[in-house]
Amino acid sequence: MNWIRQKSPFILTSTILGVLMVLFLVIPILGSIGNSLSGLPTTFTDTRTLNAIFTSFYCAFLATAFVFILGVPFAYMLVRYDFHGKRFLDSLIDLPILIPHNAAGLALLSVLAPTSLIGGAFRLFGVEFVDTVFGIVAAMAFVSAPFLIRSAQEAFGSVSFTMEKTARSLGASNFQVFRHVTFPLAFRGIVTGCLLSWARAVSEFGAVVILAYFPKTAPVYLYDVFEGLGGDGGLKTALPISTLLIILAIVILFGFKLATSETTRLVQ
Amino acid sequence: MALKIDHVSKKLGTFSLKDVSLEVAEGEYFVLLGPTGVGKTVLLEVVMGFHSPDNGRVLLNDRDITDVEVDKRGIVYIPQNCPLFPHMNVFENVEFGLRMQRVSPASRKKAVEKMLEIMGLEKMTEVMPATLSGGEKQKVVLARVLVTEPKVVLLDEPLTSIDAETSRSLRNELKRINHEFKVAFLHVTHDQIEAFSLADKIAIMMEGKIVQTGAPNEVLSNPIDEPVARFLGYENVLHVRLVKCEGDISEVSVAGIPIKLKGKLESNAATIAIRPEDLVITTEAPTVSDEWNSLEGKVQEYTNLGPLVEVTIDAGLMLKISIDKRSFLELNLIEGKHVHVSFKADSVRVVSLRQV
């Protein structure tokens, strides 16, 4: 390794700090796995755990689809068109990242509860948010939307205006330009955004627990078990479940890396 | 008239196009020449429909298209550094326009294959743009445009970011296409070689206005004002006073130095311009006729421009002269050397008349 042989104090310090950083991130994960090996096999077959994980994955998928439909055209609009209040709208997008997530849950509850105006209106159509899949999806969508919108904005921004103008002058309508040029070129960035948004939604606890405690998502169920709300509590019972979630996260992370590098290869 | 730009004005921020009118005839190669930043691209974008003009109209074959959608105009635009679609191969790129216009796949295939053959790209159908050379990319860009059979093609500095050799071959290609396809080109550039080697007609644009239009030689030999003269490479622009007129020769003077020019000067003062390549440097006094000017001076400085050298001579007034490298070396033009400068009376252009 050439860079170590250079013996620069700066590189040496950076290396030590980097190693500490990695250890800080990896040790708890390894600890969780190591301390729960014996309990893992039963967790893998525990229906309540598997149901909670399924609920999380499924609701996160719906939340991502919801944000995709509303957020991708919005991101395109923010990138391509100028209008009054654009900068204000643009900065609003980051708000869900800054709000404490249980505060976000309370904010959603205040407008989606059956007694509120909007919640009441939805109730007329048979849609309720408190303790339903709709509630989970709403909470997840609220906290994960910025990730997809920002990725889509970046992806659209990387497609040059000149490219779109060229396509227009060759006889393509605005929609054809979007469908055949801009979207395909931004596709990879948007997929990345969807995965980030989905991952953020899956791991959401604070907003979900306030709006929809039931059906239990994996983070809510894990918290329940830890608190001993369903019988024996504490670290020992909760750890195998958290390890299972960590293993799934690792599998998804590497799957994600593989998928994006595959898309890159295909695009190129 | 294929394309007519009729009194178009457009204000964009601090920049404005001022009452621009020009006409491009069918199959004509029209070059709009002007320094960078005078509004050439804005004009093209107005013609294309990316900006609507504040005033004026754009007509294509006598039809007013000022309010027609970009994709319905029948004009194709090749912007500066025109990109190919990176996610499509050469064939798909060339096919794009026809596909958008919903031409049937069979006719599309036939038209694209024919076009690729004409452009010598038939072996590259499957190649992705990233692996093409600069020259090949420009050929695909041209093929992609021509296959849609446009009436008018707008080109924005198409040869700017290409090396000299490729640029030369693409110039020939553009000229060939112009003749073979009978398509009218409106080509904007700041490059004079590009302009004069391609144009059937030239317009000069300065600060948002068309200041001069005409055949290339006519424009080159009769610049309309001092900025145009300087832009067209008349390095020697002088403000002179009339001394006398004799026959068809006028004698003027600047800083006490007499200069003869062809024709009768109609005013007592004028701005004249002489191209640096119209002046001749000799070390001995030349024997010249009455229609020649001959001055003495010394070499002030020189700038090496590759095959040419630009020499500044102090002859009581500063004259810039461009000579080829070999003559420069043979004459041994070191700084301070005493030389003679001569130029014909008819190489002196009267740019504008003044009264003092």
Tab-separated table of C-alpha atoms in Angstrom, chain B residues 46-336:
chain	number	residue	atom	x	y	z
B	46	VAL	CA	-36.219	32.370	-31.120
B	47	VAL	CA	-36.367	30.899	-34.635
B	48	MET	CA	-36.660	27.445	-33.095
B	49	GLY	CA	-39.417	28.529	-30.718
B	50	PHE	CA	-37.608	28.119	-27.389
B	51	HIS	CA	-38.223	31.830	-26.787
B	52	SER	CA	-41.119	33.744	-28.272
B	53	PRO	CA	-40.135	37.120	-29.729
B	54	ASP	CA	-41.362	40.348	-28.089
B	55	ASN	CA	-41.923	41.721	-31.585
B	56	GLY	CA	-41.679	40.425	-35.115
B	57	ARG	CA	-42.384	37.162	-36.880
B	58	VAL	CA	-40.652	34.033	-38.082
B	59	LEU	CA	-41.825	32.632	-41.430
B	60	LEU	CA	-41.051	29.283	-42.998
B	61	ASN	CA	-41.904	29.061	-46.721
B	62	ASP	CA	-44.113	32.142	-46.264
B	63	ARG	CA	-46.075	30.534	-43.411
B	64	ASP	CA	-46.017	32.400	-40.104
B	65	ILE	CA	-44.629	29.943	-37.526
B	66	THR	CA	-44.029	32.426	-34.712
B	67	ASP	CA	-46.556	30.681	-32.469
B	68	VAL	CA	-46.101	27.116	-33.708
B	69	GLU	CA	-44.831	24.515	-31.175
B	70	VAL	CA	-41.112	23.666	-31.377
B	71	ASP	CA	-41.680	20.102	-32.574
B	72	LYS	CA	-44.163	21.129	-35.271
B	73	ARG	CA	-42.006	23.773	-36.973
B	74	GLY	CA	-40.171	21.647	-39.520
B	75	ILE	CA	-36.923	23.318	-38.533
B	76	VAL	CA	-34.158	21.317	-36.912
B	77	TYR	CA	-31.660	22.786	-34.507
B	78	ILE	CA	-28.125	21.550	-33.924
B	79	PRO	CA	-27.033	23.319	-30.733
B	80	GLN	CA	-23.420	23.959	-29.820
B	81	ASN	CA	-21.776	20.715	-28.625
B	82	CYS	CA	-24.879	18.897	-29.815
B	83	PRO	CA	-25.261	15.725	-27.777
B	84	LEU	CA	-26.158	12.298	-29.071
B	85	PHE	CA	-28.592	10.376	-26.884
B	86	PRO	CA	-26.116	8.361	-24.803
B	87	HIS	CA	-28.542	5.515	-24.098
B	88	MET	CA	-29.213	4.832	-27.780
B	89	ASN	CA	-26.865	3.316	-30.370
B	90	VAL	CA	-26.064	5.043	-33.672
B	91	PHE	CA	-29.047	3.502	-35.462
B	92	GLU	CA	-31.493	4.453	-32.689
B	93	ASN	CA	-30.085	7.972	-32.539
B	94	VAL	CA	-30.581	8.504	-36.261
B	95	GLU	CA	-34.012	6.886	-36.085
B	96	PHE	CA	-35.178	9.170	-33.229
B	97	GLY	CA	-36.847	11.952	-35.215
B	98	LEU	CA	-38.784	9.581	-37.464
B	99	ARG	CA	-39.849	7.516	-34.461
B	100	MET	CA	-41.179	10.617	-32.696
B	101	GLN	CA	-43.094	11.527	-35.843
B	102	ARG	CA	-44.622	8.016	-35.794
B	103	VAL	CA	-43.208	6.930	-39.144
B	104	SER	CA	-43.773	3.178	-39.610
B	105	PRO	CA	-40.894	0.920	-38.475
B	106	ALA	CA	-40.322	-0.434	-41.988
B	107	SER	CA	-39.980	2.988	-43.645
B	108	ARG	CA	-37.928	4.156	-40.684
B	109	LYS	CA	-35.463	1.335	-41.112
B	110	LYS	CA	-35.137	1.982	-44.839
B	111	ALA	CA	-34.610	5.725	-44.407
B	112	VAL	CA	-32.099	5.334	-41.574
B	113	GLU	CA	-30.070	2.693	-43.416
B	114	LYS	CA	-29.925	4.876	-46.517
B	115	MET	CA	-28.839	7.891	-44.488
B	116	LEU	CA	-26.158	5.922	-42.625
B	117	GLU	CA	-24.805	4.767	-45.963
B	118	ILE	CA	-24.704	8.315	-47.357
B	119	MET	CA	-22.792	9.461	-44.277
B	120	GLY	CA	-20.445	6.456	-44.370
B	121	LEU	CA	-21.707	5.187	-41.029
B	122	GLU	CA	-23.274	1.920	-42.202
B	123	LYS	CA	-20.817	-0.226	-40.239
B	124	MET	CA	-21.543	1.575	-36.971
B	125	THR	CA	-25.256	0.949	-36.481
B	126	GLU	CA	-24.797	-0.867	-33.165
B	127	VAL	CA	-22.089	1.391	-31.734
B	128	MET	CA	-22.903	3.426	-28.617
B	129	PRO	CA	-22.082	7.172	-28.762
B	130	ALA	CA	-19.510	7.012	-25.947
B	131	THR	CA	-17.107	5.076	-28.175
B	132	LEU	CA	-17.346	7.368	-31.238
B	133	SER	CA	-14.682	9.917	-32.187
B	134	GLY	CA	-15.542	13.629	-32.340
B	135	GLY	CA	-15.869	13.587	-36.122
B	136	GLU	CA	-18.021	10.449	-36.137
B	137	LYS	CA	-20.312	11.971	-33.521
B	138	GLN	CA	-20.864	15.054	-35.678
B	139	LYS	CA	-21.656	12.830	-38.650
B	140	VAL	CA	-24.261	10.963	-36.597
B	141	VAL	CA	-25.675	14.318	-35.459
B	142	LEU	CA	-25.997	15.380	-39.109
B	143	ALA	CA	-27.490	12.038	-40.165
B	144	ARG	CA	-30.025	12.257	-37.333
B	145	VAL	CA	-31.111	15.675	-38.570
B	146	LEU	CA	-31.111	14.995	-42.326
B	147	VAL	CA	-33.138	11.807	-42.100
B	148	THR	CA	-36.119	13.911	-40.963
B	149	GLU	CA	-35.877	15.851	-44.258
B	150	PRO	CA	-36.013	19.309	-42.672
B	151	LYS	CA	-36.524	22.421	-44.771
B	152	VAL	CA	-34.157	24.468	-42.694
B	153	VAL	CA	-31.339	23.416	-40.379
B	154	LEU	CA	-29.988	25.763	-37.715
B	155	LEU	CA	-26.382	25.141	-36.713
B	156	ASP	CA	-24.865	26.757	-33.645
B	157	GLU	CA	-21.047	26.778	-33.774
B	158	PRO	CA	-20.930	23.165	-35.031
B	159	LEU	CA	-17.170	23.057	-35.556
B	160	THR	CA	-15.977	24.907	-32.470
B	161	SER	CA	-14.906	22.085	-30.199
B	162	ILE	CA	-13.341	19.897	-32.878
B	163	ASP	CA	-9.672	19.637	-33.880
B	164	ALA	CA	-8.554	21.500	-37.016
B	165	GLU	CA	-8.287	18.465	-39.296
B	166	THR	CA	-11.711	17.028	-38.405
B	167	SER	CA	-13.154	20.514	-38.670
B	168	ARG	CA	-11.816	20.790	-42.244
B	169	SER	CA	-13.373	17.512	-43.300
B	170	LEU	CA	-16.669	18.380	-41.624
B	171	ARG	CA	-16.721	21.710	-43.446
B	172	ASN	CA	-16.537	19.820	-46.725
B	173	GLU	CA	-19.224	17.472	-45.492
B	174	LEU	CA	-21.537	20.376	-44.609
B	175	LYS	CA	-21.045	21.955	-48.016
B	176	ARG	CA	-21.705	18.626	-49.739
B	177	ILE	CA	-24.888	18.059	-47.712
B	178	ASN	CA	-26.068	21.587	-48.487
B	179	HIS	CA	-25.715	20.907	-52.215
B	180	GLU	CA	-26.973	17.323	-52.281
B	181	PHE	CA	-29.985	17.691	-50.013
B	182	LYS	CA	-30.942	21.209	-51.126
B	183	VAL	CA	-31.563	22.024	-47.484
B	184	ALA	CA	-31.144	25.599	-46.299
B	185	PHE	CA	-28.612	26.132	-43.529
B	186	LEU	CA	-28.536	28.986	-41.059
B	187	HIS	CA	-25.148	28.556	-39.450
B	188	VAL	CA	-23.969	30.838	-36.661
B	189	THR	CA	-20.316	31.158	-35.807
B	190	HIS	CA	-17.631	33.539	-34.587
B	191	ASP	CA	-15.035	31.834	-36.776
B	192	GLN	CA	-14.241	33.645	-40.023
B	193	ILE	CA	-12.603	30.714	-41.760
B	194	GLU	CA	-15.728	28.671	-41.090
B	195	ALA	CA	-17.923	31.513	-42.313
B	196	PHE	CA	-16.088	32.424	-45.501
B	197	SER	CA	-15.384	28.850	-46.560
B	198	LEU	CA	-19.038	27.813	-46.296
B	199	ALA	CA	-21.309	30.770	-46.859
B	200	ASP	CA	-23.334	31.665	-49.922
B	201	LYS	CA	-24.413	34.690	-47.957
B	202	ILE	CA	-23.140	36.281	-44.764
B	203	ALA	CA	-24.693	38.511	-42.153
B	204	ILE	CA	-22.622	40.205	-39.483
B	205	MET	CA	-24.158	40.541	-36.044
B	206	MET	CA	-22.969	42.984	-33.400
B	207	GLU	CA	-24.617	43.642	-30.033
B	208	GLY	CA	-27.969	42.108	-30.887
B	209	LYS	CA	-28.230	43.741	-34.311
B	210	ILE	CA	-27.560	42.631	-37.870
B	211	VAL	CA	-25.212	45.329	-39.129
B	212	GLN	CA	-24.282	44.052	-42.573
B	213	THR	CA	-25.535	41.413	-45.002
B	214	GLY	CA	-24.164	40.356	-48.361
B	215	ALA	CA	-22.117	37.940	-50.429
B	216	PRO	CA	-18.980	36.818	-48.543
B	217	ASN	CA	-16.482	38.716	-50.728
B	218	GLU	CA	-18.601	41.831	-50.736
B	219	VAL	CA	-18.811	41.828	-46.926
B	220	LEU	CA	-15.142	41.047	-46.528
B	221	SER	CA	-13.984	43.845	-48.814
B	222	ASN	CA	-16.457	46.481	-47.666
B	223	PRO	CA	-16.875	46.390	-43.890
B	224	ILE	CA	-19.635	48.763	-42.950
B	225	ASP	CA	-18.102	50.345	-39.859
B	226	GLU	CA	-15.049	50.292	-37.639
B	227	PRO	CA	-16.153	47.477	-35.285
B	228	VAL	CA	-17.021	45.245	-38.257
B	229	ALA	CA	-13.705	46.085	-39.939
B	230	ARG	CA	-11.786	45.194	-36.781
B	231	PHE	CA	-13.832	42.010	-36.303
B	232	LEU	CA	-13.136	40.960	-39.911
B	233	GLY	CA	-9.419	41.238	-39.357
B	234	TYR	CA	-8.620	44.729	-40.637
B	235	GLU	CA	-5.856	45.273	-38.103
B	236	ASN	CA	-5.019	48.729	-39.435
B	237	VAL	CA	-7.914	51.118	-38.877
B	238	LEU	CA	-6.951	54.771	-39.252
B	239	HIS	CA	-8.784	58.077	-38.874
B	240	VAL	CA	-7.579	60.278	-41.736
B	241	ARG	CA	-8.143	63.748	-43.194
B	242	LEU	CA	-8.436	64.522	-46.887
B	243	VAL	CA	-5.459	66.328	-48.419
B	244	LYS	CA	-6.420	66.353	-52.101
B	245	CYS	CA	-8.184	64.467	-54.858
B	246	GLU	CA	-6.431	63.871	-58.195
B	247	GLY	CA	-8.256	61.881	-60.835
B	248	ASP	CA	-9.525	58.748	-59.180
B	249	ILE	CA	-6.886	58.826	-56.462
B	250	SER	CA	-7.455	60.639	-53.170
B	251	GLU	CA	-4.616	61.554	-50.877
B	252	VAL	CA	-5.321	61.543	-47.168
B	253	SER	CA	-3.042	61.974	-44.175
B	254	VAL	CA	-2.755	60.647	-40.669
B	255	ALA	CA	-0.186	61.974	-38.192
B	256	GLY	CA	1.340	63.928	-41.100
B	257	ILE	CA	1.894	60.795	-43.160
B	258	PRO	CA	0.305	60.792	-46.647
B	259	ILE	CA	-1.685	57.784	-47.832
B	260	LYS	CA	-3.131	57.319	-51.302
B	261	LEU	CA	-6.424	55.548	-51.799
B	262	LYS	CA	-8.470	54.635	-54.844
B	263	GLY	CA	-11.608	56.692	-55.566
B	264	LYS	CA	-12.774	60.186	-54.841
B	265	LEU	CA	-13.327	60.807	-51.140
B	266	GLU	CA	-16.670	62.545	-50.669
B	267	SER	CA	-15.851	64.082	-47.307
B	268	ASN	CA	-12.973	65.922	-45.654
B	269	ALA	CA	-12.260	63.097	-43.207
B	270	ALA	CA	-12.758	59.356	-43.056
B	271	THR	CA	-11.992	56.103	-41.304
B	272	ILE	CA	-9.925	53.787	-43.480
B	273	ALA	CA	-8.887	50.180	-43.005
B	274	ILE	CA	-6.117	48.047	-44.465
B	275	ARG	CA	-5.774	44.274	-44.051
B	276	PRO	CA	-2.453	43.151	-42.564
B	277	GLU	CA	-1.852	40.744	-45.468
B	278	ASP	CA	-2.186	43.587	-48.041
B	279	LEU	CA	0.992	45.275	-46.812
B	280	VAL	CA	4.399	44.271	-48.132
B	281	ILE	CA	7.663	44.561	-46.201
B	282	THR	CA	11.000	44.992	-48.001
B	283	THR	CA	14.443	45.829	-46.742
B	284	GLU	CA	15.315	47.879	-49.868
B	285	ALA	CA	13.185	50.794	-51.115
B	286	PRO	CA	10.705	49.266	-53.582
B	287	THR	CA	10.201	50.665	-57.064
B	288	VAL	CA	6.473	51.192	-57.197
B	289	SER	CA	3.969	52.964	-59.434
B	290	ASP	CA	1.852	55.989	-58.474
B	291	GLU	CA	-0.903	53.734	-57.292
B	292	TRP	CA	1.252	52.388	-54.491
B	293	ASN	CA	1.980	53.814	-51.067
B	294	SER	CA	5.477	53.464	-49.708
B	295	LEU	CA	6.510	54.235	-46.124
B	296	GLU	CA	9.653	53.789	-44.099
B	297	GLY	CA	9.811	52.552	-40.553
B	298	LYS	CA	11.367	50.118	-38.148
B	299	VAL	CA	10.265	46.817	-36.680
B	300	GLN	CA	8.575	47.454	-33.344
B	301	GLU	CA	7.666	43.887	-32.396
B	302	TYR	CA	6.428	40.616	-33.862
B	303	THR	CA	4.133	37.799	-32.829
B	304	ASN	CA	4.577	34.275	-34.048
B	305	LEU	CA	1.248	32.832	-35.252
B	306	GLY	CA	2.528	29.477	-36.489
B	307	PRO	CA	2.740	29.590	-40.299
B	308	LEU	CA	2.332	33.376	-40.237
B	309	VAL	CA	4.071	36.132	-38.310
B	310	GLU	CA	2.390	39.392	-37.383
B	311	VAL	CA	4.897	42.223	-37.495
B	312	THR	CA	4.232	45.695	-36.086
B	313	ILE	CA	6.092	48.441	-37.938
B	314	ASP	CA	6.514	51.925	-36.533
B	315	ALA	CA	6.295	54.164	-39.623
B	316	GLY	CA	5.186	57.267	-37.780
B	317	LEU	CA	1.978	55.345	-37.306
B	318	MET	CA	1.760	51.753	-36.154
B	319	LEU	CA	1.052	49.283	-38.952
B	320	LYS	CA	0.340	45.601	-38.466
B	321	ILE	CA	1.524	43.370	-41.260
B	322	SER	CA	1.175	39.654	-41.561
B	323	ILE	CA	3.773	37.755	-43.575
B	324	ASP	CA	4.595	34.100	-43.976
B	325	LYS	CA	7.223	32.534	-41.767
B	326	ARG	CA	9.753	32.002	-44.580
B	327	SER	CA	9.717	35.643	-45.698
B	328	PHE	CA	10.018	36.692	-42.088
B	329	LEU	CA	13.175	34.610	-41.666
B	330	GLU	CA	14.640	35.669	-45.050
B	331	LEU	CA	14.123	39.358	-44.264
B	332	ASN	CA	15.618	38.789	-40.808
B	333	LEU	CA	13.113	41.133	-39.181
B	334	ILE	CA	14.684	41.664	-35.777
B	335	GLU	CA	13.277	44.372	-33.551
B	336	GLY	CA	14.514	47.857	-34.498
